[in-house]
C-alpha positions as MATLAB code, in Angstrom:
seq = 'XXXXXXXXXXXXXXXXXXXXXXXXXXXXXXXXXXXXXXXXXXXXXXXXXXXXXXXXXXXXXXXXXXXXXXXXXXXXXXXXXXXXXXXXXXXXXXXXXXXXXXXXXXXXXXXXXXXXXXXXXXXXXXXXXXXXXXXXXXXXXXXXXXXXXXXXXXXXXXXXXXXXXXXXXXXXXXXXXXXXXXXXXXXXXXXXXXXXXXXXXXXXXXXXXXXXXXXXXXXXXXXXXXXXXXXXXXXXXXXXXXXXXXXXXXXXXXXXXXXXXXXXXX';
ca = [
     -33.134  -35.654   13.912;
     -30.180  -37.881   14.675;
     -29.225  -38.722   18.255;
     -31.576  -36.018   19.520;
     -29.719  -33.328   17.508;
     -31.918  -31.197   15.213;
     -30.597  -31.393   11.647;
     -31.877  -30.689    8.189;
     -32.785  -33.574    5.952;
     -29.560  -33.151    3.967;
     -27.349  -33.157    7.051;
     -29.167  -36.127    8.478;
     -28.633  -38.068    5.272;
     -24.908  -37.202    5.119;
     -24.496  -38.052    8.786;
     -26.132  -41.477    8.195;
     -23.700  -42.258    5.326;
     -20.734  -41.173    7.441;
     -21.846  -43.448   10.344;
     -22.226  -46.389    7.887;
     -18.623  -45.832    6.704;
     -17.374  -45.657   10.304;
     -19.034  -48.989   11.016;
     -17.559  -50.468    7.874;
     -14.095  -49.181    8.850;
     -14.433  -50.743   12.324;
     -15.515  -54.082   10.878;
     -12.783  -53.920    8.245;
      -9.965  -53.332   10.737;
     -11.364  -56.191   12.873;
     -11.242  -58.497    9.861;
      -7.729  -57.266    9.122;
      -6.533  -58.781   12.382;
      -7.735  -62.209   11.251;
      -5.993  -62.085    7.788;
      -2.561  -63.677    7.852;
      -1.546  -63.230    4.183;
       0.294  -59.939    3.616;
      -1.064  -59.491    0.086;
      -4.652  -59.829    1.287;
      -3.847  -57.446    4.136;
      -2.512  -54.864    1.659;
      -5.597  -55.236   -0.463;
      -7.826  -54.876    2.601;
      -5.883  -51.706    3.623;
      -6.455  -50.261    0.144;
     -10.167  -50.927    0.412;
     -10.263  -49.295    3.818;
      -8.289  -46.300    2.425;
     -10.916  -45.874   -0.235;
     -13.613  -45.818    2.407;
     -11.650  -43.156    4.293;
     -11.443  -41.085    1.151;
     -15.219  -41.339    0.758;
     -15.669  -40.490    4.488;
     -13.634  -37.377    4.165;
     -15.590  -36.303    1.092;
     -18.800  -36.712    3.078;
     -17.379  -34.719    6.040;
     -16.567  -31.911    3.542;
     -20.128  -32.092    2.218;
     -21.419  -32.076    5.820;
     -19.371  -28.936    6.585;
     -20.602  -27.223    3.419;
     -24.251  -27.970    4.219;
     -23.720  -26.968    7.828;
     -22.420  -23.547    6.758;
     -25.426  -23.083    4.459;
     -27.866  -23.864    7.306;
     -25.877  -21.947    9.963;
     -27.800  -18.657    9.581;
     -31.151  -20.500   10.049;
     -30.134  -22.460   13.147;
     -30.013  -21.251   16.697;
     -26.545  -20.666   18.133;
     -26.813  -23.685   20.435;
     -27.673  -25.951   17.524;
     -24.765  -24.569   15.502;
     -22.453  -25.311   18.432;
     -23.675  -28.910   18.712;
     -23.311  -29.451   14.959;
     -19.790  -28.067   14.993;
     -18.898  -30.386   17.911;
     -20.318  -33.301   15.938;
     -18.259  -32.371   12.946;
     -15.114  -32.200   15.086;
     -15.931  -35.659   16.622;
     -16.277  -37.116   13.121;
     -12.902  -35.613   12.091;
     -11.351  -37.008   15.235;
     -12.783  -40.504   14.626;
     -11.576  -40.488   10.986;
      -8.096  -39.447   12.165;
      -8.070  -42.367   14.580;
      -8.700  -44.773   11.669;
      -5.989  -43.040    9.686;
      -3.537  -43.631   12.609;
      -4.637  -47.242   12.808;
      -4.058  -47.702    9.092;
      -0.521  -46.281    9.479;
       0.128  -48.789   12.233;
      -0.901  -51.695   10.003;
       1.176  -50.312    7.172;
       4.211  -50.204    9.412;
       3.636  -53.797   10.554;
       3.274  -54.945    6.939;
       6.575  -53.219    5.999;
       4.957  -51.283    3.181;
       6.545  -47.770    2.957;
       3.855  -45.420    1.849;
       3.725  -41.655    1.536;
       0.971  -40.179    3.712;
      -0.628  -37.131    2.197;
      -3.643  -37.144    4.416;
      -4.328  -33.862    6.242;
      -7.455  -33.021    8.224;
      -6.446  -29.433    9.067;
      -5.276  -29.924   12.679;
      -8.839  -29.933   14.102;
      -9.924  -26.728   12.386;
     -13.407  -25.894   11.309;
     -12.692  -26.898    7.669;
     -11.791  -30.568    7.068;
     -11.157  -29.782    3.346;
      -7.797  -30.545    1.735;
      -6.782  -31.254   -1.818;
      -6.319  -35.047   -1.531;
      -7.117  -37.026    1.585;
      -5.033  -40.201    1.130;
      -2.407  -41.029   -1.524;
      -0.363  -44.220   -1.379;
       2.955  -44.364   -3.227;
       2.689  -48.118   -3.524;
      -0.525  -47.682   -5.579;
       1.288  -45.536   -8.192;
       3.360  -46.947  -11.027;
       6.898  -45.772  -11.831;
       5.594  -43.747  -14.782;
       2.959  -42.066  -12.615;
       5.570  -41.188  -10.077;
       7.838  -39.717  -12.854;
       4.893  -37.768  -14.284;
       4.004  -36.405  -10.870;
       7.579  -35.342  -10.273;
       7.717  -33.633  -13.651;
       4.438  -31.854  -12.961;
       5.831  -30.540   -9.653;
       9.013  -29.412  -11.414;
       6.988  -27.607  -14.073;
       4.901  -25.904  -11.417;
       8.076  -24.866   -9.617;
       9.605  -23.486  -12.839;
       6.391  -21.531  -13.543;
       6.516  -20.083   -9.993;
      10.151  -19.083  -10.533;
       9.308  -17.416  -13.858;
       6.465  -15.486  -12.219;
       8.834  -14.413   -9.452;
      11.379  -13.241  -12.095;
       8.658  -11.214  -13.840;
       7.657   -9.569  -10.556;
      11.272   -8.705   -9.834;
      11.744   -7.235  -13.315;
       8.584   -5.139  -12.987;
       9.759   -3.965   -9.568;
      13.190   -2.957  -11.005;
      11.486   -1.154  -13.884;
       9.193    0.743  -11.579;
      12.179    1.638   -9.383;
      14.097    2.975  -12.415;
      11.166    5.083  -13.513;
      10.765    6.423  -10.024;
      14.467    7.341   -9.858;
      14.240    9.104  -13.207;
      11.223   11.082  -12.113;
      13.002   12.052   -8.882;
      16.051   13.157  -10.835;
      13.906   15.299  -13.141;
      12.123   16.881  -10.181;
      15.439   17.583   -8.491;
      16.771   19.333  -11.617;
      13.555   21.346  -11.882;
      13.820   22.418   -8.230;
      17.460   23.458   -8.859;
      16.299   25.673  -11.801;
      13.582   27.189   -9.622;
      16.113   28.009   -6.927;
      18.418   29.656   -9.513;
      15.492   31.715  -10.839;
      14.603   32.803   -7.302;
      18.237   33.883   -6.714;
      18.158   35.907   -9.926;
      14.903   37.574   -8.912;
      16.283   38.361   -5.506;
      19.407   39.920   -7.065;
      17.274   42.032   -9.451;
      15.113   43.273   -6.563;
      18.225   44.213   -4.621;
      19.663   46.172   -7.600;
      16.344   47.887   -8.184;
      16.281   48.937   -4.504;
      19.770   50.368   -4.777;
      18.846   52.257   -7.980;
      15.753   53.740   -6.282;
      17.832   54.915   -3.385;
      20.402   56.482   -5.733;
      17.627   58.305   -7.700;
      16.227   59.531   -4.389;
      19.587   60.927   -3.342;
      19.976   62.649   -6.751;
      16.524   64.192   -6.515;
      17.330   65.516   -3.007;
      20.599   67.026   -4.253;
      18.863   68.720   -7.175;
      16.244   70.193   -4.827;
      18.989   71.592   -2.603;
      20.772   73.230   -5.558;
      17.563   74.746   -6.836;
      16.766   76.124   -3.416;
      20.224   77.629   -3.151;
      19.892   79.230   -6.578;
      16.477   80.607   -5.600;
      17.902   82.186   -2.461;
      20.748   83.776   -4.457;
      18.326   85.219   -6.975;
      16.120   86.522   -4.201;
      19.148   88.210   -2.533;
      20.256   89.866   -5.781;
      16.737   91.119   -6.437;
      16.516   92.502   -2.893;
      19.857   94.324   -3.221;
      18.772   95.804   -6.535;
      15.530   97.031   -5.064;
      17.207   98.553   -1.985;
      19.869  100.240   -4.178;
      17.194  101.855   -6.351;
      15.117  102.984   -3.389;
      18.088  104.360   -1.461;
      20.685  105.345   -3.971;
      22.636  107.508   -1.457;
      23.121  104.727    0.997;
      26.819  104.057    0.791;
      26.657  101.037    2.967;
      25.187   99.106    0.041;
      27.851   98.333   -2.458;
      27.197   98.636   -6.123;
      26.441   95.571   -7.975;
      29.095   94.976  -10.647;
      27.694   95.615  -14.134;
      24.712   97.583  -12.826;
      24.854  101.373  -13.460;
      23.215  103.725  -10.888;
      19.794  104.850  -11.928;
      19.155  108.302  -13.411;
      17.815  111.077  -11.104;
      14.477  111.208  -12.914;
      14.097  107.546  -12.679;
      14.942  107.687   -8.960;
      12.300  110.334   -8.461;
       9.741  108.219  -10.301;
      10.651  105.233   -8.211;
      10.459  107.310   -5.039;
       7.073  108.607   -5.942;
       5.962  105.130   -6.852;
       7.109  103.619   -3.548;
       5.777  106.576   -1.534;
];
């Protein structure tokens, strides 16, 4: 338990190492004020920069261990541990700002690549401190070439993505064209079927009219036949009735036949 705050053994050990580094940084910057030689000041700054690298690594380790223990700790303890982590980040950033001040006073132009994540919960970055003055010209050239290669690779990947997108778009357009043509054929077939149904309906109506006409003719012929038969029968039964005209082509019946018919009807 450090400063009354309950911590696991791993966290307590990491916290102790971080506090030792903070004390070393404080003493180192105090000694830096007493050094007059610029070369010795630059060397002292590089040593302090190495300690800050180590401090940030330990803060990363502290954060990792804190997250592992978070589920086992009460919420209040987690809150206190998170606040302690933020205070350590803040203190380390203060030493980084102090180092930059000394660098400016020494006239050494260095590239600051230190980033603590703007006070977020994760103090992890790729590299905490990188000084351009500590790199040779060849190292700077190699680093620049590496960045250019990474950029070229990213551009090539982007080109591949664009080509794949264009290919997918072309395939989609071809599929849509084929589906459009198929729908056109379906519409034409539906029009043909509709026309055939219409013609069939007209043909059925025509057949119905013909059948009705034939029935009327047959009925008329039947009535004519019935009328002729009735006239024949009446003429035979009443041969002396002059009001009934003779049917052309039909001879009057013989007297014997008339008597037989009379007897038959009586």
